[in-house]
C-alpha cells in the first residue's frame, strides 16, 4: 500500500521519508531559503542572547532525495514558553507521531 501525505506544495509518499523532527525556526527566516536552517532551542533562552527571539514551530521532514519539507504548525510568530507556543509544540509532536506510525521508522 502506498501511503501518502499532502501539503500545499505537493503530495509525497511516507515511504520516501528518512527522518523528521519538531523544530523552532527563527521567524525572520521563515519562507526565506531552505526551511529550518535557522533554528532556536525549545527551552528558555539566556537573557540577551537574541534581540528578536520570535519563532514558528513546525515539523521538518527530510525525504530520500534530500528534499526538505516544512510542515509549519504555528500560524503566527511567537516566543518560547507562551501558551500558544506550548499548544503548537504539542500539535507538532502529534504530527510527528502520525508520521512515525505511517513511516514505521
PDB file of N, CA and C in Angstrom:
ATOM      1  N   UNK A   1       0.843  -1.182   0.000  1.00  0.00           N
ATOM      2  CA  UNK A   1       0.000   0.000   0.000  1.00  0.00           C
ATOM      3  C   UNK A   1       0.888   1.246   0.000  1.00  0.00           C
ATOM      4  N   UNK A   2       0.606   2.183  -0.878  1.00  0.00           N
ATOM      5  CA  UNK A   2       1.403   3.401  -0.999  1.00  0.00           C
ATOM      6  C   UNK A   2       0.738   4.523  -0.195  1.00  0.00           C
ATOM      7  N   UNK A   3       1.156   4.682   1.030  1.00  0.00           N
ATOM      8  CA  UNK A   3       0.590   5.712   1.902  1.00  0.00           C
ATOM      9  C   UNK A   3       1.206   7.053   1.540  1.00  0.00           C
ATOM     10  N   UNK A   4       0.358   8.074   1.402  1.00  0.00           N
ATOM     11  CA  UNK A   4       0.838   9.396   1.006  1.00  0.00           C
ATOM     12  C   UNK A   4       0.292  10.464   1.930  1.00  0.00           C
ATOM     13  N   UNK A   5       0.989  11.606   1.936  1.00  0.00           N
ATOM     14  CA  UNK A   5       0.507  12.787   2.650  1.00  0.00           C
ATOM     15  C   UNK A   5       0.622  13.974   1.707  1.00  0.00           C
ATOM     16  N   UNK A   6      -0.243  14.939   1.925  1.00  0.00           N
ATOM     17  CA  UNK A   6      -0.286  16.110   1.057  1.00  0.00           C
ATOM     18  C   UNK A   6      -0.067  17.365   1.882  1.00  0.00           C
ATOM     19  N   UNK A   7       0.787  18.236   1.364  1.00  0.00           N
ATOM     20  CA  UNK A   7       0.955  19.573   1.915  1.00  0.00           C
ATOM     21  C   UNK A   7       0.636  20.534   0.770  1.00  0.00           C
ATOM     22  N   UNK A   8       0.487  21.817   1.037  1.00  0.00           N
ATOM     23  CA  UNK A   8       0.081  22.718  -0.047  1.00  0.00           C
ATOM     24  C   UNK A   8       0.924  22.650  -1.325  1.00  0.00           C
ATOM     25  N   UNK A   9       2.191  22.296  -1.221  1.00  0.00           N
ATOM     26  CA  UNK A   9       3.046  22.297  -2.406  1.00  0.00           C
ATOM     27  C   UNK A   9       2.928  21.035  -3.264  1.00  0.00           C
ATOM     28  N   UNK A  10       2.582  19.870  -2.656  1.00  0.00           N
ATOM     29  CA  UNK A  10       2.568  18.631  -3.431  1.00  0.00           C
ATOM     30  C   UNK A  10       2.108  17.461  -2.561  1.00  0.00           C
ATOM     31  N   UNK A  11       2.117  16.266  -3.152  1.00  0.00           N
ATOM     32  CA  UNK A  11       1.817  15.028  -2.444  1.00  0.00           C
ATOM     33  C   UNK A  11       3.087  14.180  -2.403  1.00  0.00           C
ATOM     34  N   UNK A  12       3.336  13.561  -1.242  1.00  0.00           N
ATOM     35  CA  UNK A  12       4.562  12.794  -1.037  1.00  0.00           C
ATOM     36  C   UNK A  12       4.213  11.435  -0.448  1.00  0.00           C
ATOM     37  N   UNK A  13       5.113  10.480  -0.636  1.00  0.00           N
ATOM     38  CA  UNK A  13       4.931   9.143  -0.106  1.00  0.00           C
ATOM     39  C   UNK A  13       5.627   9.023   1.253  1.00  0.00           C
ATOM     40  N   UNK A  14       4.939   8.431   2.215  1.00  0.00           N
ATOM     41  CA  UNK A  14       5.569   8.195   3.519  1.00  0.00           C
ATOM     42  C   UNK A  14       6.804   7.311   3.378  1.00  0.00           C
ATOM     43  N   UNK A  15       6.826   6.447   2.360  1.00  0.00           N
ATOM     44  CA  UNK A  15       7.973   5.556   2.181  1.00  0.00           C
ATOM     45  C   UNK A  15       9.236   6.315   1.772  1.00  0.00           C
ATOM     46  N   UNK A  16       9.093   7.576   1.343  1.00  0.00           N
ATOM     47  CA  UNK A  16      10.255   8.394   0.975  1.00  0.00           C
ATOM     48  C   UNK A  16      10.843   9.171   2.148  1.00  0.00           C
ATOM     49  N   UNK A  17      10.181   9.147   3.289  1.00  0.00           N
ATOM     50  CA  UNK A  17      10.638   9.896   4.460  1.00  0.00           C
ATOM     51  C   UNK A  17      11.790   9.141   5.122  1.00  0.00           C
ATOM     52  N   UNK A  18      12.914   9.847   5.327  1.00  0.00           N
ATOM     53  CA  UNK A  18      14.060   9.219   6.007  1.00  0.00           C
ATOM     54  C   UNK A  18      14.253   9.740   7.431  1.00  0.00           C
ATOM     55  N   UNK A  19      13.835  10.980   7.687  1.00  0.00           N
ATOM     56  CA  UNK A  19      13.898  11.495   9.064  1.00  0.00           C
ATOM     57  C   UNK A  19      12.966  12.699   9.203  1.00  0.00           C
ATOM     58  N   UNK A  20      12.651  13.006  10.460  1.00  0.00           N
ATOM     59  CA  UNK A  20      11.739  14.106  10.755  1.00  0.00           C
ATOM     60  C   UNK A  20      11.932  14.509  12.208  1.00  0.00           C
ATOM     61  N   UNK A  21      11.654  15.762  12.515  1.00  0.00           N
ATOM     62  CA  UNK A  21      11.768  16.236  13.890  1.00  0.00           C
ATOM     63  C   UNK A  21      10.979  17.529  14.061  1.00  0.00           C
ATOM     64  N   UNK A  22      10.634  17.817  15.300  1.00  0.00           N
ATOM     65  CA  UNK A  22       9.950  19.067  15.646  1.00  0.00           C
ATOM     66  C   UNK A  22      11.018  20.111  15.921  1.00  0.00           C
ATOM     67  N   UNK A  23      10.890  21.271  15.285  1.00  0.00           N
ATOM     68  CA  UNK A  23      11.879  22.337  15.450  1.00  0.00           C
ATOM     69  C   UNK A  23      11.201  23.695  15.573  1.00  0.00           C
ATOM     70  N   UNK A  24      11.980  24.652  16.081  1.00  0.00           N
ATOM     71  CA  UNK A  24      11.571  26.056  16.139  1.00  0.00           C
ATOM     72  C   UNK A  24      12.415  26.815  15.129  1.00  0.00           C
ATOM     73  N   UNK A  25      11.780  27.482  14.185  1.00  0.00           N
ATOM     74  CA  UNK A  25      12.518  28.270  13.207  1.00  0.00           C
ATOM     75  C   UNK A  25      12.412  29.749  13.552  1.00  0.00           C
ATOM     76  N   UNK A  26      13.541  30.459  13.486  1.00  0.00           N
ATOM     77  CA  UNK A  26      13.540  31.897  13.724  1.00  0.00           C
ATOM     78  C   UNK A  26      12.560  32.548  12.755  1.00  0.00           C
ATOM     79  N   UNK A  27      11.698  33.394  13.282  1.00  0.00           N
ATOM     80  CA  UNK A  27      10.624  33.985  12.491  1.00  0.00           C
ATOM     81  C   UNK A  27      11.130  34.746  11.269  1.00  0.00           C
ATOM     82  N   UNK A  28      12.232  35.451  11.411  1.00  0.00           N
ATOM     83  CA  UNK A  28      12.690  36.284  10.294  1.00  0.00           C
ATOM     84  C   UNK A  28      13.223  35.457   9.122  1.00  0.00           C
ATOM     85  N   UNK A  29      13.425  34.143   9.309  1.00  0.00           N
ATOM     86  CA  UNK A  29      13.927  33.288   8.234  1.00  0.00           C
ATOM     87  C   UNK A  29      12.848  32.422   7.587  1.00  0.00           C
ATOM     88  N   UNK A  30      11.645  32.405   8.174  1.00  0.00           N
ATOM     89  CA  UNK A  30      10.570  31.570   7.616  1.00  0.00           C
ATOM     90  C   UNK A  30      10.264  32.005   6.186  1.00  0.00           C
ATOM     91  N   UNK A  31      10.284  31.031   5.286  1.00  0.00           N
ATOM     92  CA  UNK A  31       9.974  31.312   3.890  1.00  0.00           C
ATOM     93  C   UNK A  31      11.130  31.875   3.081  1.00  0.00           C
ATOM     94  N   UNK A  32      12.299  31.969   3.698  1.00  0.00           N
ATOM     95  CA  UNK A  32      13.484  32.517   3.017  1.00  0.00           C
ATOM     96  C   UNK A  32      14.557  31.445   2.955  1.00  0.00           C
ATOM     97  N   UNK A  33      14.616  30.719   1.864  1.00  0.00           N
ATOM     98  CA  UNK A  33      15.626  29.678   1.713  1.00  0.00           C
ATOM     99  C   UNK A  33      15.170  28.342   2.246  1.00  0.00           C
ATOM    100  N   UNK A  34      16.128  27.473   2.515  1.00  0.00           N
ATOM    101  CA  UNK A  34      15.841  26.118   2.987  1.00  0.00           C
ATOM    102  C   UNK A  34      15.208  26.191   4.375  1.00  0.00           C
ATOM    103  N   UNK A  35      14.076  25.509   4.584  1.00  0.00           N
ATOM    104  CA  UNK A  35      13.403  25.560   5.884  1.00  0.00           C
ATOM    105  C   UNK A  35      14.241  24.964   7.014  1.00  0.00           C
ATOM    106  N   UNK A  36      14.091  25.532   8.181  1.00  0.00           N
ATOM    107  CA  UNK A  36      14.701  25.034   9.417  1.00  0.00           C
ATOM    108  C   UNK A  36      16.220  25.004   9.398  1.00  0.00           C
ATOM    109  N   UNK A  37      16.843  25.986   8.746  1.00  0.00           N
ATOM    110  CA  UNK A  37      18.296  26.118   8.858  1.00  0.00           C
ATOM    111  C   UNK A  37      18.644  27.123   9.955  1.00  0.00           C
ATOM    112  N   UNK A  38      17.715  27.992  10.297  1.00  0.00           N
ATOM    113  CA  UNK A  38      17.904  28.948  11.395  1.00  0.00           C
ATOM    114  C   UNK A  38      16.947  28.544  12.507  1.00  0.00           C
ATOM    115  N   UNK A  39      17.439  27.739  13.448  1.00  0.00           N
ATOM    116  CA  UNK A  39      16.565  27.194  14.478  1.00  0.00           C
ATOM    117  C   UNK A  39      16.891  27.763  15.854  1.00  0.00           C
ATOM    118  N   UNK A  40      15.914  27.666  16.738  1.00  0.00           N
ATOM    119  CA  UNK A  40      16.050  28.107  18.124  1.00  0.00           C
ATOM    120  C   UNK A  40      15.794  26.922  19.043  1.00  0.00           C
ATOM    121  N   UNK A  41      16.430  26.898  20.221  1.00  0.00           N
ATOM    122  CA  UNK A  41      16.169  25.807  21.169  1.00  0.00           C
ATOM    123  C   UNK A  41      14.739  25.864  21.686  1.00  0.00           C
ATOM    124  N   UNK A  42      14.256  24.736  22.180  1.00  0.00           N
ATOM    125  CA  UNK A  42      12.887  24.679  22.681  1.00  0.00           C
ATOM    126  C   UNK A  42      12.773  25.108  24.136  1.00  0.00           C
ATOM    127  N   UNK A  43      13.884  25.270  24.823  1.00  0.00           N
ATOM    128  CA  UNK A  43      13.859  25.671  26.228  1.00  0.00           C
ATOM    129  C   UNK A  43      14.065  27.158  26.395  1.00  0.00           C
ATOM    130  N   UNK A  44      14.186  27.601  27.636  1.00  0.00           N
ATOM    131  CA  UNK A  44      14.410  29.021  27.899  1.00  0.00           C
ATOM    132  C   UNK A  44      15.711  29.511  27.258  1.00  0.00           C
ATOM    133  N   UNK A  45      15.685  30.729  26.780  1.00  0.00           N
ATOM    134  CA  UNK A  45      16.865  31.314  26.150  1.00  0.00           C
ATOM    135  C   UNK A  45      17.621  32.169  27.155  1.00  0.00           C
ATOM    136  N   UNK A  46      18.949  32.140  27.132  1.00  0.00           N
ATOM    137  CA  UNK A  46      19.724  33.004  28.023  1.00  0.00           C
ATOM    138  C   UNK A  46      19.380  34.472  27.771  1.00  0.00           C
ATOM    139  N   UNK A  47      19.307  35.250  28.813  1.00  0.00           N
ATOM    140  CA  UNK A  47      18.947  36.660  28.697  1.00  0.00           C
ATOM    141  C   UNK A  47      19.903  37.385  27.759  1.00  0.00           C
ATOM    142  N   UNK A  48      19.338  38.133  26.826  1.00  0.00           N
ATOM    143  CA  UNK A  48      20.133  38.965  25.940  1.00  0.00           C
ATOM    144  C   UNK A  48      20.769  38.253  24.766  1.00  0.00           C
ATOM    145  N   UNK A  49      20.534  36.933  24.622  1.00  0.00           N
ATOM    146  CA  UNK A  49      21.194  36.220  23.533  1.00  0.00           C
ATOM    147  C   UNK A  49      20.623  36.609  22.172  1.00  0.00           C
ATOM    148  N   UNK A  50      19.369  36.955  22.154  1.00  0.00           N
ATOM    149  CA  UNK A  50      18.719  37.315  20.893  1.00  0.00           C
ATOM    150  C   UNK A  50      17.945  38.610  21.049  1.00  0.00           C
ATOM    151  N   UNK A  51      18.009  39.443  20.047  1.00  0.00           N
ATOM    152  CA  UNK A  51      17.228  40.675  20.089  1.00  0.00           C
ATOM    153  C   UNK A  51      15.792  40.425  19.664  1.00  0.00           C
ATOM    154  N   UNK A  52      15.572  39.428  18.803  1.00  0.00           N
ATOM    155  CA  UNK A  52      14.246  39.157  18.279  1.00  0.00           C
ATOM    156  C   UNK A  52      13.974  37.651  18.333  1.00  0.00           C
ATOM    157  N   UNK A  53      13.619  37.116  19.530  1.00  0.00           N
ATOM    158  CA  UNK A  53      13.502  35.665  19.682  1.00  0.00           C
ATOM    159  C   UNK A  53      12.167  35.087  19.190  1.00  0.00           C
ATOM    160  N   UNK A  54      11.541  35.721  18.206  1.00  0.00           N
ATOM    161  CA  UNK A  54      10.285  35.197  17.696  1.00  0.00           C
ATOM    162  C   UNK A  54      10.535  33.994  16.805  1.00  0.00           C
ATOM    163  N   UNK A  55       9.590  33.054  16.809  1.00  0.00           N
ATOM    164  CA  UNK A  55       9.785  31.807  16.086  1.00  0.00           C
ATOM    165  C   UNK A  55       8.475  31.235  15.583  1.00  0.00           C
ATOM    166  N   UNK A  56       8.598  30.223  14.739  1.00  0.00           N
ATOM    167  CA  UNK A  56       7.489  29.406  14.271  1.00  0.00           C
ATOM    168  C   UNK A  56       7.826  27.961  14.615  1.00  0.00           C
ATOM    169  N   UNK A  57       6.832  27.205  15.078  1.00  0.00           N
ATOM    170  CA  UNK A  57       7.007  25.789  15.382  1.00  0.00           C
ATOM    171  C   UNK A  57       6.576  24.983  14.161  1.00  0.00           C
ATOM    172  N   UNK A  58       7.336  23.936  13.870  1.00  0.00           N
ATOM    173  CA  UNK A  58       6.962  23.086  12.749  1.00  0.00           C
ATOM    174  C   UNK A  58       7.644  21.738  12.815  1.00  0.00           C
ATOM    175  N   UNK A  59       7.348  20.922  11.816  1.00  0.00           N
ATOM    176  CA  UNK A  59       7.970  19.612  11.686  1.00  0.00           C
ATOM    177  C   UNK A  59       8.795  19.633  10.409  1.00  0.00           C
ATOM    178  N   UNK A  60      10.071  19.330  10.555  1.00  0.00           N
ATOM    179  CA  UNK A  60      10.972  19.231   9.410  1.00  0.00           C
ATOM    180  C   UNK A  60      10.974  17.775   8.959  1.00  0.00           C
ATOM    181  N   UNK A  61      10.686  17.565   7.666  1.00  0.00           N
ATOM    182  CA  UNK A  61      10.663  16.225   7.097  1.00  0.00           C
ATOM    183  C   UNK A  61      11.710  16.169   5.986  1.00  0.00           C
ATOM    184  N   UNK A  62      12.595  15.179   6.045  1.00  0.00           N
ATOM    185  CA  UNK A  62      13.620  15.010   5.017  1.00  0.00           C
ATOM    186  C   UNK A  62      13.300  13.738   4.235  1.00  0.00           C
ATOM    187  N   UNK A  63      13.285  13.875   2.906  1.00  0.00           N
ATOM    188  CA  UNK A  63      12.981  12.753   2.024  1.00  0.00           C
ATOM    189  C   UNK A  63      14.262  12.085   1.532  1.00  0.00           C
ATOM    190  N   UNK A  64      14.131  10.917   0.934  1.00  0.00           N
ATOM    191  CA  UNK A  64      15.282  10.154   0.420  1.00  0.00           C
ATOM    192  C   UNK A  64      16.142  10.967  -0.540  1.00  0.00           C
ATOM    193  N   UNK A  65      15.512  11.833  -1.347  1.00  0.00           N
ATOM    194  CA  UNK A  65      16.269  12.640  -2.317  1.00  0.00           C
ATOM    195  C   UNK A  65      16.827  13.915  -1.691  1.00  0.00           C
ATOM    196  N   UNK A  66      16.796  14.006  -0.337  1.00  0.00           N
ATOM    197  CA  UNK A  66      17.295  15.141   0.449  1.00  0.00           C
ATOM    198  C   UNK A  66      16.400  16.384   0.355  1.00  0.00           C
ATOM    199  N   UNK A  67      15.213  16.244  -0.223  1.00  0.00           N
ATOM    200  CA  UNK A  67      14.237  17.338  -0.198  1.00  0.00           C
ATOM    201  C   UNK A  67      13.841  17.579   1.256  1.00  0.00           C
ATOM    202  N   UNK A  68      13.770  18.848   1.645  1.00  0.00           N
ATOM    203  CA  UNK A  68      13.355  19.203   2.997  1.00  0.00           C
ATOM    204  C   UNK A  68      11.981  19.843   2.923  1.00  0.00           C
ATOM    205  N   UNK A  69      11.045  19.264   3.664  1.00  0.00           N
ATOM    206  CA  UNK A  69       9.690  19.788   3.727  1.00  0.00           C
ATOM    207  C   UNK A  69       9.473  20.453   5.078  1.00  0.00           C
ATOM    208  N   UNK A  70       8.767  21.552   5.064  1.00  0.00           N
ATOM    209  CA  UNK A  70       8.440  22.265   6.299  1.00  0.00           C
ATOM    210  C   UNK A  70       6.942  22.179   6.529  1.00  0.00           C
ATOM    211  N   UNK A  71       6.556  21.522   7.610  1.00  0.00           N
ATOM    212  CA  UNK A  71       5.155  21.444   7.991  1.00  0.00           C
ATOM    213  C   UNK A  71       4.967  22.386   9.178  1.00  0.00           C
ATOM    214  N   UNK A  72       4.671  23.644   8.890  1.00  0.00           N
ATOM    215  CA  UNK A  72       4.543  24.640   9.962  1.00  0.00           C
ATOM    216  C   UNK A  72       3.227  24.462  10.705  1.00  0.00           C
ATOM    217  N   UNK A  73       3.311  24.433  12.013  1.00  0.00           N
ATOM    218  CA  UNK A  73       2.139  24.345  12.870  1.00  0.00           C
ATOM    219  C   UNK A  73       1.696  25.757  13.262  1.00  0.00           C
ATOM    220  N   UNK A  74       2.656  26.611  13.576  1.00  0.00           N
ATOM    221  CA  UNK A  74       2.356  27.976  14.006  1.00  0.00           C
ATOM    222  C   UNK A  74       1.816  28.808  12.849  1.00  0.00           C
ATOM    223  N   UNK A  75       0.744  29.517  13.125  1.00  0.00           N
ATOM    224  CA  UNK A  75       0.167  30.432  12.130  1.00  0.00           C
ATOM    225  C   UNK A  75       0.736  31.839  12.292  1.00  0.00           C
ATOM    226  N   UNK A  76       1.151  32.160  13.506  1.00  0.00           N
ATOM    227  CA  UNK A  76       1.711  33.479  13.827  1.00  0.00           C
ATOM    228  C   UNK A  76       3.038  33.292  14.545  1.00  0.00           C
ATOM    229  N   UNK A  77       3.939  34.259  14.395  1.00  0.00           N
ATOM    230  CA  UNK A  77       5.198  34.171  15.133  1.00  0.00           C
ATOM    231  C   UNK A  77       4.928  34.336  16.617  1.00  0.00           C
ATOM    232  N   UNK A  78       5.765  33.709  17.434  1.00  0.00           N
ATOM    233  CA  UNK A  78       5.568  33.728  18.884  1.00  0.00           C
ATOM    234  C   UNK A  78       6.900  33.585  19.591  1.00  0.00           C
ATOM    235  N   UNK A  79       6.847  33.651  20.901  1.00  0.00           N
ATOM    236  CA  UNK A  79       8.036  33.463  21.722  1.00  0.00           C
ATOM    237  C   UNK A  79       7.918  32.136  22.477  1.00  0.00           C
ATOM    238  N   UNK A  80       9.065  31.600  22.900  1.00  0.00           N
ATOM    239  CA  UNK A  80       9.110  30.359  23.670  1.00  0.00           C
ATOM    240  C   UNK A  80       8.357  30.540  24.983  1.00  0.00           C
ATOM    241  N   UNK A  81       7.736  29.464  25.429  1.00  0.00           N
ATOM    242  CA  UNK A  81       7.052  29.380  26.727  1.00  0.00           C
ATOM    243  C   UNK A  81       5.759  30.179  26.829  1.00  0.00           C
ATOM    244  N   UNK A  82       5.220  30.649  25.718  1.00  0.00           N
ATOM    245  CA  UNK A  82       3.879  31.250  25.748  1.00  0.00           C
ATOM    246  C   UNK A  82       2.858  30.127  25.632  1.00  0.00           C
ATOM    247  N   UNK A  83       1.606  30.415  25.954  1.00  0.00           N
ATOM    248  CA  UNK A  83       0.564  29.392  25.837  1.00  0.00           C
ATOM    249  C   UNK A  83       0.449  28.882  24.400  1.00  0.00           C
ATOM    250  N   UNK A  84       0.521  29.791  23.436  1.00  0.00           N
ATOM    251  CA  UNK A  84       0.419  29.386  22.032  1.00  0.00           C
ATOM    252  C   UNK A  84       1.602  28.507  21.635  1.00  0.00           C
ATOM    253  N   UNK A  85       2.779  28.838  22.120  1.00  0.00           N
ATOM    254  CA  UNK A  85       3.976  28.031  21.834  1.00  0.00           C
ATOM    255  C   UNK A  85       3.790  26.604  22.360  1.00  0.00           C
ATOM    256  N   UNK A  86       3.338  26.485  23.597  1.00  0.00           N
ATOM    257  CA  UNK A  86       3.141  25.166  24.206  1.00  0.00           C
ATOM    258  C   UNK A  86       2.117  24.362  23.408  1.00  0.00           C
ATOM    259  N   UNK A  87       1.021  25.003  23.006  1.00  0.00           N
ATOM    260  CA  UNK A  87      -0.001  24.325  22.201  1.00  0.00           C
ATOM    261  C   UNK A  87       0.567  23.896  20.852  1.00  0.00           C
ATOM    262  N   UNK A  88       1.299  24.782  20.185  1.00  0.00           N
ATOM    263  CA  UNK A  88       1.866  24.452  18.875  1.00  0.00           C
ATOM    264  C   UNK A  88       2.883  23.317  18.982  1.00  0.00           C
ATOM    265  N   UNK A  89       3.683  23.301  20.038  1.00  0.00           N
ATOM    266  CA  UNK A  89       4.652  22.207  20.228  1.00  0.00           C
ATOM    267  C   UNK A  89       3.911  20.875  20.419  1.00  0.00           C
ATOM    268  N   UNK A  90       2.836  20.893  21.193  1.00  0.00           N
ATOM    269  CA  UNK A  90       2.057  19.672  21.398  1.00  0.00           C
ATOM    270  C   UNK A  90       1.445  19.199  20.076  1.00  0.00           C
ATOM    271  N   UNK A  91       0.913  20.124  19.289  1.00  0.00           N
ATOM    272  CA  UNK A  91       0.343  19.765  17.987  1.00  0.00           C
ATOM    273  C   UNK A  91       1.420  19.209  17.059  1.00  0.00           C
ATOM    274  N   UNK A  92       2.606  19.808  17.067  1.00  0.00           N
ATOM    275  CA  UNK A  92       3.710  19.334  16.228  1.00  0.00           C
ATOM    276  C   UNK A  92       4.142  17.931  16.651  1.00  0.00           C
ATOM    277  N   UNK A  93       4.156  17.665  17.948  1.00  0.00           N
ATOM    278  CA  UNK A  93       4.517  16.326  18.436  1.00  0.00           C
ATOM    279  C   UNK A  93       3.495  15.287  17.975  1.00  0.00           C
ATOM    280  N   UNK A  94       2.212  15.670  17.919  1.00  0.00           N
ATOM    281  CA  UNK A  94       1.173  14.755  17.427  1.00  0.00           C
ATOM    282  C   UNK A  94       1.405  14.445  15.947  1.00  0.00           C
ATOM    283  N   UNK A  95       1.741  15.465  15.171  1.00  0.00           N
ATOM    284  CA  UNK A  95       2.033  15.263  13.745  1.00  0.00           C
ATOM    285  C   UNK A  95       3.229  14.333  13.595  1.00  0.00           C
ATOM    286  N   UNK A  96       4.256  14.559  14.407  1.00  0.00           N
ATOM    287  CA  UNK A  96       5.453  13.715  14.370  1.00  0.00           C
ATOM    288  C   UNK A  96       5.101  12.259  14.648  1.00  0.00           C
ATOM    289  N   UNK A  97       4.218  12.018  15.607  1.00  0.00           N
ATOM    290  CA  UNK A  97       3.811  10.644  15.942  1.00  0.00           C
ATOM    291  C   UNK A  97       3.056  10.008  14.780  1.00  0.00           C
ATOM    292  N   UNK A  98       2.208  10.777  14.090  1.00  0.00           N
ATOM    293  CA  UNK A  98       1.487  10.239  12.929  1.00  0.00           C
ATOM    294  C   UNK A  98       2.486   9.835  11.851  1.00  0.00           C
ATOM    295  N   UNK A  99       3.449  10.705  11.595  1.00  0.00           N
ATOM    296  CA  UNK A  99       4.470  10.399  10.578  1.00  0.00           C
ATOM    297  C   UNK A  99       5.242   9.146  10.989  1.00  0.00           C
ATOM    298  N   UNK A 100       5.613   9.074  12.262  1.00  0.00           N
ATOM    299  CA  UNK A 100       6.361   7.918  12.758  1.00  0.00           C
ATOM    300  C   UNK A 100       5.577   6.637  12.544  1.00  0.00           C
ATOM    301  N   UNK A 101       4.295   6.665  12.868  1.00  0.00           N
ATOM    302  CA  UNK A 101       3.445   5.474  12.712  1.00  0.00           C
ATOM    303  C   UNK A 101       3.281   5.088  11.239  1.00  0.00           C
ATOM    304  N   UNK A 102       3.129   6.076  10.384  1.00  0.00           N
ATOM    305  CA  UNK A 102       2.932   5.799   8.960  1.00  0.00           C
ATOM    306  C   UNK A 102       4.219   5.346   8.276  1.00  0.00           C
ATOM    307  N   UNK A 103       5.355   5.858   8.737  1.00  0.00           N
ATOM    308  CA  UNK A 103       6.637   5.516   8.111  1.00  0.00           C
ATOM    309  C   UNK A 103       7.229   4.240   8.669  1.00  0.00           C
ATOM    310  N   UNK A 104       6.817   3.878   9.876  1.00  0.00           N
ATOM    311  CA  UNK A 104       7.364   2.709  10.561  1.00  0.00           C
ATOM    312  C   UNK A 104       8.889   2.829  10.710  1.00  0.00           C
ATOM    313  N   UNK A 105       9.356   4.042  10.996  1.00  0.00           N
ATOM    314  CA  UNK A 105      10.789   4.284  11.202  1.00  0.00           C
ATOM    315  C   UNK A 105      11.128   4.022  12.651  1.00  0.00           C
TER     316      UNK A 105
END
